[in-house]
Short mmCIF file of N, CA and C in Angstrom, two decimals:
data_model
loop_
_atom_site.label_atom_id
_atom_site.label_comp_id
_atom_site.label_asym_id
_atom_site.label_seq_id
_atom_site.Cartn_x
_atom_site.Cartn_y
_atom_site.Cartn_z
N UNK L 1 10.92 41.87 -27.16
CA UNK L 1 10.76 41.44 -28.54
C UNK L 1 9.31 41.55 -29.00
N UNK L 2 8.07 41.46 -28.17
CA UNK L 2 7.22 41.44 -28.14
C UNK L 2 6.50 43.06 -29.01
N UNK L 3 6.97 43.75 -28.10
CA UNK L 3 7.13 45.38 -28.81
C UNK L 3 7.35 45.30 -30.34
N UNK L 4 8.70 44.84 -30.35
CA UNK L 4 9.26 45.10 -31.69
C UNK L 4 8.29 44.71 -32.74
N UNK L 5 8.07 43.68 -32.54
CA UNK L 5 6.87 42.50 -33.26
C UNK L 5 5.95 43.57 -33.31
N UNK L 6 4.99 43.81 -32.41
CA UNK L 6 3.67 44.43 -32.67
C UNK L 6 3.50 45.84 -32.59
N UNK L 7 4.52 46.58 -32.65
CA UNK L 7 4.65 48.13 -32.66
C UNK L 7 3.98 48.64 -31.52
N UNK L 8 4.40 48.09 -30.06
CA UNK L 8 3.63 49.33 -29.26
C UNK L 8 1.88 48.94 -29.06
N UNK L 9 1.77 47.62 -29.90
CA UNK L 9 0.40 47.73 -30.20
C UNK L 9 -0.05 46.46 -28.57
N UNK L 10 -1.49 46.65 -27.63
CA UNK L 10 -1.62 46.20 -27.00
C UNK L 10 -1.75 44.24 -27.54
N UNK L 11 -1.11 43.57 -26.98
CA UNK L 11 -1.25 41.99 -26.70
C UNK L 11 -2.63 41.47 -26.89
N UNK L 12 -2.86 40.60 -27.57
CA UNK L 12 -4.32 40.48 -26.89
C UNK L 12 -4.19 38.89 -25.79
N UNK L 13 -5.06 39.04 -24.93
CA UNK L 13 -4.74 38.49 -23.88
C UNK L 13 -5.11 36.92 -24.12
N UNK L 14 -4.37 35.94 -23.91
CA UNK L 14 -3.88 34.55 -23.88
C UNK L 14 -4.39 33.88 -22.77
N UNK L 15 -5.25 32.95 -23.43
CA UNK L 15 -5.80 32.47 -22.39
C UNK L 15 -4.46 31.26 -21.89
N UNK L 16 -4.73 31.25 -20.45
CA UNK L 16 -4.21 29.96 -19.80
C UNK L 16 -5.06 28.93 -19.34
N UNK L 17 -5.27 27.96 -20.13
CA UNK L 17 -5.64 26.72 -19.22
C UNK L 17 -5.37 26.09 -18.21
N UNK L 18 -6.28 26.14 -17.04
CA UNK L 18 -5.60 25.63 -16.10
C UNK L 18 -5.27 24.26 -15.88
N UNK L 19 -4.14 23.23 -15.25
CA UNK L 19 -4.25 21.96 -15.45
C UNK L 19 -5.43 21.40 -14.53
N UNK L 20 -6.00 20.53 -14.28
CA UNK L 20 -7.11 19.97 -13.37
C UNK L 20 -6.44 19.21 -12.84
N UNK L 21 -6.66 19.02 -11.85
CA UNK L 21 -6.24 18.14 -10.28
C UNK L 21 -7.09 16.86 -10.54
N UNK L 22 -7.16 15.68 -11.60
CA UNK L 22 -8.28 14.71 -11.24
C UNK L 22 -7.89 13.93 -10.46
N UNK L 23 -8.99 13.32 -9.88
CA UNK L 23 -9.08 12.19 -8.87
C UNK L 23 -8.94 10.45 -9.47
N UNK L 24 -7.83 10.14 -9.10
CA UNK L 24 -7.88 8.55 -9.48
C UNK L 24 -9.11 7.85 -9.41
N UNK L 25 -9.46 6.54 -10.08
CA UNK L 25 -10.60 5.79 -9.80
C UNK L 25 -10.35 4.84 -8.82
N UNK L 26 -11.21 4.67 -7.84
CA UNK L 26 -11.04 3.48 -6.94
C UNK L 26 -10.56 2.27 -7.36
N UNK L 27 -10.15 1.10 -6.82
CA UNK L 27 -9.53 -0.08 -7.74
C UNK L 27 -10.33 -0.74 -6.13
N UNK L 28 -10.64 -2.10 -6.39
CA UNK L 28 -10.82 -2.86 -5.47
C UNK L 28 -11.20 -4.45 -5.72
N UNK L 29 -11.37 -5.52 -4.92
CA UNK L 29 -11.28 -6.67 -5.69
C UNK L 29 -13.00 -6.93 -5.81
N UNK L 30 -13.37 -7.19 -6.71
CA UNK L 30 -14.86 -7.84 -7.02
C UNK L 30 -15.45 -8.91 -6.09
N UNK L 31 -16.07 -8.90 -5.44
CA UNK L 31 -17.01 -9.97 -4.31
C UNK L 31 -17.24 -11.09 -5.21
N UNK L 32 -16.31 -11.83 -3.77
CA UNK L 32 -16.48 -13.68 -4.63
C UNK L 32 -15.08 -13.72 -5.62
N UNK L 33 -14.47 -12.95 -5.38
CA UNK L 33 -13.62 -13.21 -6.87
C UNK L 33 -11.94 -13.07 -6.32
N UNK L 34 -12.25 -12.92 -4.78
CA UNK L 34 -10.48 -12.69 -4.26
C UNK L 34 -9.81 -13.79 -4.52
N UNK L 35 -10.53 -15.20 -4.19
CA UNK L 35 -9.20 -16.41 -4.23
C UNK L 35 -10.72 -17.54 -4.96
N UNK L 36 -9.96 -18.78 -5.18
CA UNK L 36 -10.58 -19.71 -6.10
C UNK L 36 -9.64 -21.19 -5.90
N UNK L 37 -10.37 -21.85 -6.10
CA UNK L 37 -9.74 -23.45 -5.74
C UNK L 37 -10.03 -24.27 -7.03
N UNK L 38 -8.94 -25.39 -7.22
CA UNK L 38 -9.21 -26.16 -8.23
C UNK L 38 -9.04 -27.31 -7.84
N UNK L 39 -9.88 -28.40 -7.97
CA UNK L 39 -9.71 -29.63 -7.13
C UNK L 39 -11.43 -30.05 -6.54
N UNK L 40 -11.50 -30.58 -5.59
CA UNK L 40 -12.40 -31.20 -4.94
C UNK L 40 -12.46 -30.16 -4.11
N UNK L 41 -13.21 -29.31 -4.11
CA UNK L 41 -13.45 -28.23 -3.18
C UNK L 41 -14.67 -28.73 -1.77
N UNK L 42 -14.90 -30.07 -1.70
CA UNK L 42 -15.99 -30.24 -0.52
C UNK L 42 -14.70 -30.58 0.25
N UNK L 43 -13.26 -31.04 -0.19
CA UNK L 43 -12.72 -31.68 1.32
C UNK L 43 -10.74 -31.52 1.22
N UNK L 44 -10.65 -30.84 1.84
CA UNK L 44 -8.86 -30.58 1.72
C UNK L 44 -8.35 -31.51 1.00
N UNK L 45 -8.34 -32.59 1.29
CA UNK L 45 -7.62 -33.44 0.40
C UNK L 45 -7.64 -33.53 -1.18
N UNK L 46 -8.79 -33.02 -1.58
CA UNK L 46 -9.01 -33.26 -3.10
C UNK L 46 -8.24 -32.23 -3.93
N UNK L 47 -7.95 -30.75 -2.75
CA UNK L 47 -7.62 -29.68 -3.69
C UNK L 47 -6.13 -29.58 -4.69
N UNK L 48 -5.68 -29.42 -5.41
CA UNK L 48 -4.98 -29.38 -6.28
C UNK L 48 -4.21 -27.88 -5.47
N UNK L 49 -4.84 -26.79 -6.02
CA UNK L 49 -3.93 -25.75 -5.71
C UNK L 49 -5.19 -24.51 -5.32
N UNK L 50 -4.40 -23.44 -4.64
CA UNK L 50 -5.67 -22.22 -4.71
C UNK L 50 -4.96 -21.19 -5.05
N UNK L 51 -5.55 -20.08 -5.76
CA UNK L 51 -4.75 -18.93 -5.85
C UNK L 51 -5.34 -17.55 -5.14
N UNK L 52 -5.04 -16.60 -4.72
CA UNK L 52 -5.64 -15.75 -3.91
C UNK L 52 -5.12 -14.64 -4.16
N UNK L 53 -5.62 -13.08 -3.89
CA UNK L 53 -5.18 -11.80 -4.42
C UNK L 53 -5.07 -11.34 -3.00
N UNK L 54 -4.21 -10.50 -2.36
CA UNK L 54 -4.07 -10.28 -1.06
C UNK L 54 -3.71 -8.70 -1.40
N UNK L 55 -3.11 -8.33 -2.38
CA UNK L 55 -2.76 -6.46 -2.07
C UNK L 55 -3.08 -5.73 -3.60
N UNK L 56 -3.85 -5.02 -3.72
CA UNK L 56 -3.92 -4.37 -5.00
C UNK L 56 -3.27 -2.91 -5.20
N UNK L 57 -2.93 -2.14 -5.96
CA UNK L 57 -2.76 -0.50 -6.12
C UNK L 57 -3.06 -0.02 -7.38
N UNK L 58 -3.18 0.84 -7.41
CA UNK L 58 -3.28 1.85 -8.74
C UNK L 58 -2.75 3.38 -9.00
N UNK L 59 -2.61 3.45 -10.26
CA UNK L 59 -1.94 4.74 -10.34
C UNK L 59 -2.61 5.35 -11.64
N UNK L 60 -2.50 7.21 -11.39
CA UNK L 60 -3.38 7.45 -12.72
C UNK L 60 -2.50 8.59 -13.06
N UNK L 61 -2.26 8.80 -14.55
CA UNK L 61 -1.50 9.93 -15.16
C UNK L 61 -2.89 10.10 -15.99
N UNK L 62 -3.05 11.82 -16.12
CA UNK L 62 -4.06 12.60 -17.22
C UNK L 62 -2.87 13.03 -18.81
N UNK L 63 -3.48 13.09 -19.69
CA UNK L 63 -2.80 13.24 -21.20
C UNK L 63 -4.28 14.07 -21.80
N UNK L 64 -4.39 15.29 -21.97
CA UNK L 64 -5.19 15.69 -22.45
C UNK L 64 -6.56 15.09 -22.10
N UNK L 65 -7.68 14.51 -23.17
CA UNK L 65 -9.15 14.14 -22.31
C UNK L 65 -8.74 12.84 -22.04
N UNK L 66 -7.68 12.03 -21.82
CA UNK L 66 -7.58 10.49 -21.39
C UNK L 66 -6.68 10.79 -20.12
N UNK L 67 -7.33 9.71 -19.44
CA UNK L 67 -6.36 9.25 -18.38
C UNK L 67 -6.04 7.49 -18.79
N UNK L 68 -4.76 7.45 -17.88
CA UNK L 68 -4.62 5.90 -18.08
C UNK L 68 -4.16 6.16 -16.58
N UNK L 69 -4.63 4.45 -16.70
CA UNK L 69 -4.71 3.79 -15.24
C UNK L 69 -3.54 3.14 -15.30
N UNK L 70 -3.02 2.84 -13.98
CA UNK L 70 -1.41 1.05 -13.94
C UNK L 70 -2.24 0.83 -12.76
N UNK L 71 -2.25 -0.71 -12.73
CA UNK L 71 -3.07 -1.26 -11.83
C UNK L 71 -2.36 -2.65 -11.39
N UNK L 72 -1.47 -3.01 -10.30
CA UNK L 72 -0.67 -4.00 -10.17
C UNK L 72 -1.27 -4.19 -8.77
N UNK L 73 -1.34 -5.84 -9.19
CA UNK L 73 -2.00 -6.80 -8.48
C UNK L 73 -1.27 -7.76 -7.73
N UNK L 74 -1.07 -8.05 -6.53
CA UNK L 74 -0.28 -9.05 -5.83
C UNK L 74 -1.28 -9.98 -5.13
N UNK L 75 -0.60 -11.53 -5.41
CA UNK L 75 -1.41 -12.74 -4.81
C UNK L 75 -0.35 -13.82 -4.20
N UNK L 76 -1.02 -14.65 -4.08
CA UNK L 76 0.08 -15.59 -3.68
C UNK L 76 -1.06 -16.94 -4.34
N UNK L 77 0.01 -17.89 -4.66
CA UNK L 77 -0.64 -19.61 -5.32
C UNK L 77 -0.08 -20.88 -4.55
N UNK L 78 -1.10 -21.55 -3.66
CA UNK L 78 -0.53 -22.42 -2.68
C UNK L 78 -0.78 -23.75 -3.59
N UNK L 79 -0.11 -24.92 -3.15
CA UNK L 79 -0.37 -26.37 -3.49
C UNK L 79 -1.17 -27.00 -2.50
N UNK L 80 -2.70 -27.39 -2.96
CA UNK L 80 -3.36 -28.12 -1.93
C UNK L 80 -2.66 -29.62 -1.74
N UNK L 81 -3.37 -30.45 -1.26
CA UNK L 81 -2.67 -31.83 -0.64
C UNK L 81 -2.35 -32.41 -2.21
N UNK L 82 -3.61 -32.83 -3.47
CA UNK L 82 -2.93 -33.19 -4.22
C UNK L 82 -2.45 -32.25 -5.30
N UNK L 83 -1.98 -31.52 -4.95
CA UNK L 83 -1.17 -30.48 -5.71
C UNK L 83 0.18 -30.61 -5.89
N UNK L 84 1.16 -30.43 -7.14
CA UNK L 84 2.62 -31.11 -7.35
C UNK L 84 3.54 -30.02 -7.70
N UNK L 85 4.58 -29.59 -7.63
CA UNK L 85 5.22 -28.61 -8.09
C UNK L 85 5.16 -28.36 -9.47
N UNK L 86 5.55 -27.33 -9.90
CA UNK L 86 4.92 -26.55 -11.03
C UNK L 86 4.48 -25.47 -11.77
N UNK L 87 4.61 -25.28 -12.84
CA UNK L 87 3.94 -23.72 -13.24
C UNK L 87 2.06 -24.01 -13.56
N UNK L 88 1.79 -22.88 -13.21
CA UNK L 88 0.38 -23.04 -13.14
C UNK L 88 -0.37 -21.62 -13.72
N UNK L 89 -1.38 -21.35 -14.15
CA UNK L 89 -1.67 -19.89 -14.68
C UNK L 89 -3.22 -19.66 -14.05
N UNK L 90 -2.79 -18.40 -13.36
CA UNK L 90 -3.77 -17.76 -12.67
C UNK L 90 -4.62 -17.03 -13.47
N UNK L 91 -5.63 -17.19 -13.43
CA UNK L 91 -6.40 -15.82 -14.51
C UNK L 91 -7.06 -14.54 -13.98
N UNK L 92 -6.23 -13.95 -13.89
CA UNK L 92 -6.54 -12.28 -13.31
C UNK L 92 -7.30 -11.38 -14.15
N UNK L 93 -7.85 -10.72 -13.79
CA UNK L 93 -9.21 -10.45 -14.89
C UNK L 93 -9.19 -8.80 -14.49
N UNK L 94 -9.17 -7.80 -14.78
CA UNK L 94 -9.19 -6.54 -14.77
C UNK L 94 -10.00 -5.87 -15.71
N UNK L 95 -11.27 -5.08 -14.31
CA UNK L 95 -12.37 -4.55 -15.79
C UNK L 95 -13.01 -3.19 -15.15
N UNK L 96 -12.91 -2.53 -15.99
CA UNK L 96 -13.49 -0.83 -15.84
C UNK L 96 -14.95 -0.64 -15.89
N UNK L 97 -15.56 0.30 -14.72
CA UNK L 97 -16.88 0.47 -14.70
C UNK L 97 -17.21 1.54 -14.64
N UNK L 98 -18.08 2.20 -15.47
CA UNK L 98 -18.28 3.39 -15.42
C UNK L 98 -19.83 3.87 -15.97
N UNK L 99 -20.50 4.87 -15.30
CA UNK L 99 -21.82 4.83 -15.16
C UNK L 99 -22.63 3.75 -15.35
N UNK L 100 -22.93 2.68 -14.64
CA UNK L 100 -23.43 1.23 -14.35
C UNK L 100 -22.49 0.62 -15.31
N UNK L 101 -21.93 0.67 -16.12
CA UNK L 101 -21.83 -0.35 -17.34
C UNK L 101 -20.45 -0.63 -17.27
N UNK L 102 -19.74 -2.14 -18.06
CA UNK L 102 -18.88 -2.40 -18.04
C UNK L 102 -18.18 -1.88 -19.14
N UNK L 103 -16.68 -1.08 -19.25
CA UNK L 103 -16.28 -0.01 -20.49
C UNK L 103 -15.42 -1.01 -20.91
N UNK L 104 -14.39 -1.93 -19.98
CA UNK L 104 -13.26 -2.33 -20.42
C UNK L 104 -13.32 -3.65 -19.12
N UNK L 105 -12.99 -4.75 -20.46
CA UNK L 105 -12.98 -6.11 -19.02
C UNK L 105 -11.64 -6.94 -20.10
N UNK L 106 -10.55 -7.64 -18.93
CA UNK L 106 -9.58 -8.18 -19.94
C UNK L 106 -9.31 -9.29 -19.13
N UNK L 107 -9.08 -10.62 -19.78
CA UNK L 107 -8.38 -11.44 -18.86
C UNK L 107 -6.36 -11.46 -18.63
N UNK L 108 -6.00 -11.29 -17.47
CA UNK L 108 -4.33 -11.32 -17.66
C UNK L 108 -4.32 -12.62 -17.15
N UNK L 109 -3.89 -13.73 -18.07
CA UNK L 109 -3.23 -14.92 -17.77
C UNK L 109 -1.53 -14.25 -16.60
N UNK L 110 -1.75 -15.85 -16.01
CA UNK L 110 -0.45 -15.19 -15.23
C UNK L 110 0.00 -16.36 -14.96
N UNK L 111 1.40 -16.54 -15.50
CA UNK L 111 1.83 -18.22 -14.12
C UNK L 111 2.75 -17.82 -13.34
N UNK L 112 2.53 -19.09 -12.52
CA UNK L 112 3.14 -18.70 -11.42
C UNK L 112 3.99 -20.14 -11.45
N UNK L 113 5.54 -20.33 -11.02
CA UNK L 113 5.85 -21.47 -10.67
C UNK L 113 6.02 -22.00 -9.33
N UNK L 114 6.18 -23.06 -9.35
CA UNK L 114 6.11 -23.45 -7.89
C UNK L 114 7.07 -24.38 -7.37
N UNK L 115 8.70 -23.91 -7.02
CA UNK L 115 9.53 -24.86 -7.39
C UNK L 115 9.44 -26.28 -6.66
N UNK L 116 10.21 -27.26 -7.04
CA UNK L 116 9.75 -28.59 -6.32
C UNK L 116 10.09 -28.53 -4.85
N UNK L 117 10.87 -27.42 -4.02
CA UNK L 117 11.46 -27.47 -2.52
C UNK L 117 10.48 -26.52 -2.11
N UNK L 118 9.05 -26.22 -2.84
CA UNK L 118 7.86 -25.33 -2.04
C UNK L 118 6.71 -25.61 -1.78
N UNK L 119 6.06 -25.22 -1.46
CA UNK L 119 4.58 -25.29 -1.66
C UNK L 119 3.49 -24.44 -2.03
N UNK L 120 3.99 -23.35 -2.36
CA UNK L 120 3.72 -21.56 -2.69
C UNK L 120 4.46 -20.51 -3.23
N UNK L 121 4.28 -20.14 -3.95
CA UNK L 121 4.61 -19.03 -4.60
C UNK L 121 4.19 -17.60 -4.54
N UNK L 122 4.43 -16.70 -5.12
CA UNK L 122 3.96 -15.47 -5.05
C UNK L 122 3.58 -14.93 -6.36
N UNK L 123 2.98 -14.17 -6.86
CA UNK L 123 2.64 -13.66 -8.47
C UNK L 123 2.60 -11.91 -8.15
N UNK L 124 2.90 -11.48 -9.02
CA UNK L 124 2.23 -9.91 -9.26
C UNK L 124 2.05 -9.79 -10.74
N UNK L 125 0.98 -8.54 -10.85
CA UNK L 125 0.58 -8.86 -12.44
C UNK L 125 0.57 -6.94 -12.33
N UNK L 126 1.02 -6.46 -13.48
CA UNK L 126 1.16 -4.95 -13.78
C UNK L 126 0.42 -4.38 -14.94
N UNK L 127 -0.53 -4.36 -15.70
CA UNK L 127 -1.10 -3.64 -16.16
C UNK L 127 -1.23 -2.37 -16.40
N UNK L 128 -0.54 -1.44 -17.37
CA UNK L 128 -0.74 -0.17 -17.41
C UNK L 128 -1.62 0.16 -19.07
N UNK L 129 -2.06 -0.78 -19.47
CA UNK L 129 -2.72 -0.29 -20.65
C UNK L 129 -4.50 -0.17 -20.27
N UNK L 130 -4.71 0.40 -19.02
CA UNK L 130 -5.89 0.92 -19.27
C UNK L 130 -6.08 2.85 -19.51
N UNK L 131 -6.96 2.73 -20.18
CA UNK L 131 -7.05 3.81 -20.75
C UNK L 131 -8.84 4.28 -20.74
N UNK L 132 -9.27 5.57 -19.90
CA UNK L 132 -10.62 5.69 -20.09
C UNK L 132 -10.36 7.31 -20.59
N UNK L 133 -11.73 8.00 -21.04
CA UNK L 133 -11.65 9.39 -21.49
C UNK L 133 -12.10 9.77 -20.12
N UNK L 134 -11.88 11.26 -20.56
CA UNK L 134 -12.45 12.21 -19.16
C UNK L 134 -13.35 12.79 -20.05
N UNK L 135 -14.63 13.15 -19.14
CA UNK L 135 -15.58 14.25 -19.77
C UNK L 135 -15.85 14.97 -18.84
N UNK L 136 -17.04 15.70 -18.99
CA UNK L 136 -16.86 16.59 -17.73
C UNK L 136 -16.56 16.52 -16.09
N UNK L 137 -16.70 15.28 -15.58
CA UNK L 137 -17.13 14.95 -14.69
C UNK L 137 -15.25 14.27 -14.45
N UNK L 138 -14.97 14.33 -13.01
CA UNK L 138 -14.06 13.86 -12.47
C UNK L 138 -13.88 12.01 -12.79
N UNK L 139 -13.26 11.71 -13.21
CA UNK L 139 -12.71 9.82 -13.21
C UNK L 139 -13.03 9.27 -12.02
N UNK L 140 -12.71 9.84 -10.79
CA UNK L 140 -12.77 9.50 -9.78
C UNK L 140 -14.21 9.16 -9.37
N UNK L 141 -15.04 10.04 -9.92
CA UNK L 141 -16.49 10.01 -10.14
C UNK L 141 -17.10 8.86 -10.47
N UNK L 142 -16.94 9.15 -11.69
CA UNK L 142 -17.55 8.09 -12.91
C UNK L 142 -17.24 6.66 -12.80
N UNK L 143 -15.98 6.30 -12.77
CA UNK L 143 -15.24 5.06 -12.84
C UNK L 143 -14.70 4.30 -11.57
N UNK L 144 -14.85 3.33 -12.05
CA UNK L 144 -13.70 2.18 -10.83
C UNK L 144 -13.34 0.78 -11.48
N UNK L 145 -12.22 0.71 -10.81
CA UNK L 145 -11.33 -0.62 -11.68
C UNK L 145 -11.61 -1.77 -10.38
N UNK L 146 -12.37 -3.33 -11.00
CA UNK L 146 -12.46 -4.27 -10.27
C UNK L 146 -11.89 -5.21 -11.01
N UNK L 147 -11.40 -5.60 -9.74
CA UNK L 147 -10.10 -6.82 -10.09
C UNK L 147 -10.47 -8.49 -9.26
N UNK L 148 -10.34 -9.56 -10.01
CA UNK L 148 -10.39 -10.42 -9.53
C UNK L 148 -9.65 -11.11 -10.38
N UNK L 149 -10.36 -12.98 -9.80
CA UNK L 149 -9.45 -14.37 -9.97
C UNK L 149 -10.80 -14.70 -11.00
N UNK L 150 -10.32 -15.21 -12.37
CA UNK L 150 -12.13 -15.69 -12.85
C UNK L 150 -11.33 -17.04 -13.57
N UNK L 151 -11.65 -18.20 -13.00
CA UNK L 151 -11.14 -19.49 -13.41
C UNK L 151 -12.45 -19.65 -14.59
N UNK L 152 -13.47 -19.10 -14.95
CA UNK L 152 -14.37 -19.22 -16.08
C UNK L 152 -13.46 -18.76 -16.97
N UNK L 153 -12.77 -17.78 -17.15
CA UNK L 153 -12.85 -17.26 -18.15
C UNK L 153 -11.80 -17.24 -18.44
N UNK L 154 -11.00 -18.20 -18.11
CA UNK L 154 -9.43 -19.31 -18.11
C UNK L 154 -9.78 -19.83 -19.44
N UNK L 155 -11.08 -21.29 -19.51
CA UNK L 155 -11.27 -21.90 -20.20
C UNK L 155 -11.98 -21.45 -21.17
N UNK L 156 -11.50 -22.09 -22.16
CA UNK L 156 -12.35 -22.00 -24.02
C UNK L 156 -13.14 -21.99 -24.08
N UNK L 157 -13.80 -21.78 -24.22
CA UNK L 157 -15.69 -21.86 -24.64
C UNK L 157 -15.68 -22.77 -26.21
N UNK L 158 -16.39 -23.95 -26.19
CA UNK L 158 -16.03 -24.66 -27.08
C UNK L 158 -16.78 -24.06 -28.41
N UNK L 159 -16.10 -24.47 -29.68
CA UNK L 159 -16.55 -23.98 -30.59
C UNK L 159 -17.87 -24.55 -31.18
N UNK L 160 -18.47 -23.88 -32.21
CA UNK L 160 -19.86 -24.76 -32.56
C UNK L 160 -19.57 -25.73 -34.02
N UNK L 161 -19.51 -26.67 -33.79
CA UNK L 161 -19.14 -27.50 -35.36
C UNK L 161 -19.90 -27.29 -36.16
N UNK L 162 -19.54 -27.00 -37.07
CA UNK L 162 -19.90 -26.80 -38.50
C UNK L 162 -21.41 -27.74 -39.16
N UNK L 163 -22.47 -27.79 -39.37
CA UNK L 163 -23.47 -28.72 -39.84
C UNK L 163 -22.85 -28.63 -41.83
N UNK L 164 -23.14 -29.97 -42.09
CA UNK L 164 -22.50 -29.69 -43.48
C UNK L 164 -24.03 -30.28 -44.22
#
């Protein structure tokens, strides 16, 4: 059909883009930030509960110059001595780094319940809305996803009242 179309006349040649093979970004948990206690942290007895991150993964699909990341996080949430059954919310914090700087930082609230015949639970948290560009340089390069527990950034930051 090609012929018919252009009379005999030579094609001109079509480029193919090739797809690129990129490299996922590392994912790993942030120092200081795997597990966290709430309670009287000088003496077992005071603690309320702890929560802890024990297995992380990640996955990366390319879409033209973006890649997006899924980044699912598994922990487990124990009841210290005065700790009571319950739902409780972990604050999982997921944040993108790329050439020194922070691109993307989010907190994922998470609860976890804890029925009254336990003392522990389990959580996983799934995240697939990260999203970084590609530029020249491989993702795998440039970027890495750190994951932790940030009980700061649980709580409100109080507001400033108004002077009238």
């Amino acid at each position: 059909t090609e012929r018919i179309l252009f009379a005999n006349t030579k094609l001109p040649e079509q480029k193919v883009e090739e797809a690129k093979d990129y490299g996922c970004p590392s994912a790993s948990i942030l120092e200081g930030t795997a597990a966290y206690r709430v309670g009287s942290s000088g003496e077992a007895r005071g603690v309320s509960h702890q929560a802890s991150i024990h297995d992380l993964a990640r996955e990366c699909t390319t879409s033209g110059n973006t890649m997006r990341i899924k980044v699912g996080i598994q922990g487990r949430l124990i009841l210290g001595e005065n700790g009571k059954p319950g739902t409780y919310t972990v604050p999982v914090r997921v944040a993108v780094r790329g050439n020194g700087q922070t691109i993307m930082s989010k907190l994922l609230p998470t609860s976890v319940t804890i029925p009254a015949s336990d003392t522990q639970a389990a959580f996983v948290v799934i995240d697939d809305s990260i999203t970084v560009p590609i530029t020249g340089e491989d993702p795998a390069d440039v970027y890495s996803v750190l994951i932790g527990l940030d009980p700061q950034g649980s709580k409100a930051t109080p507001g400033r009242k108004k002077r009238r």
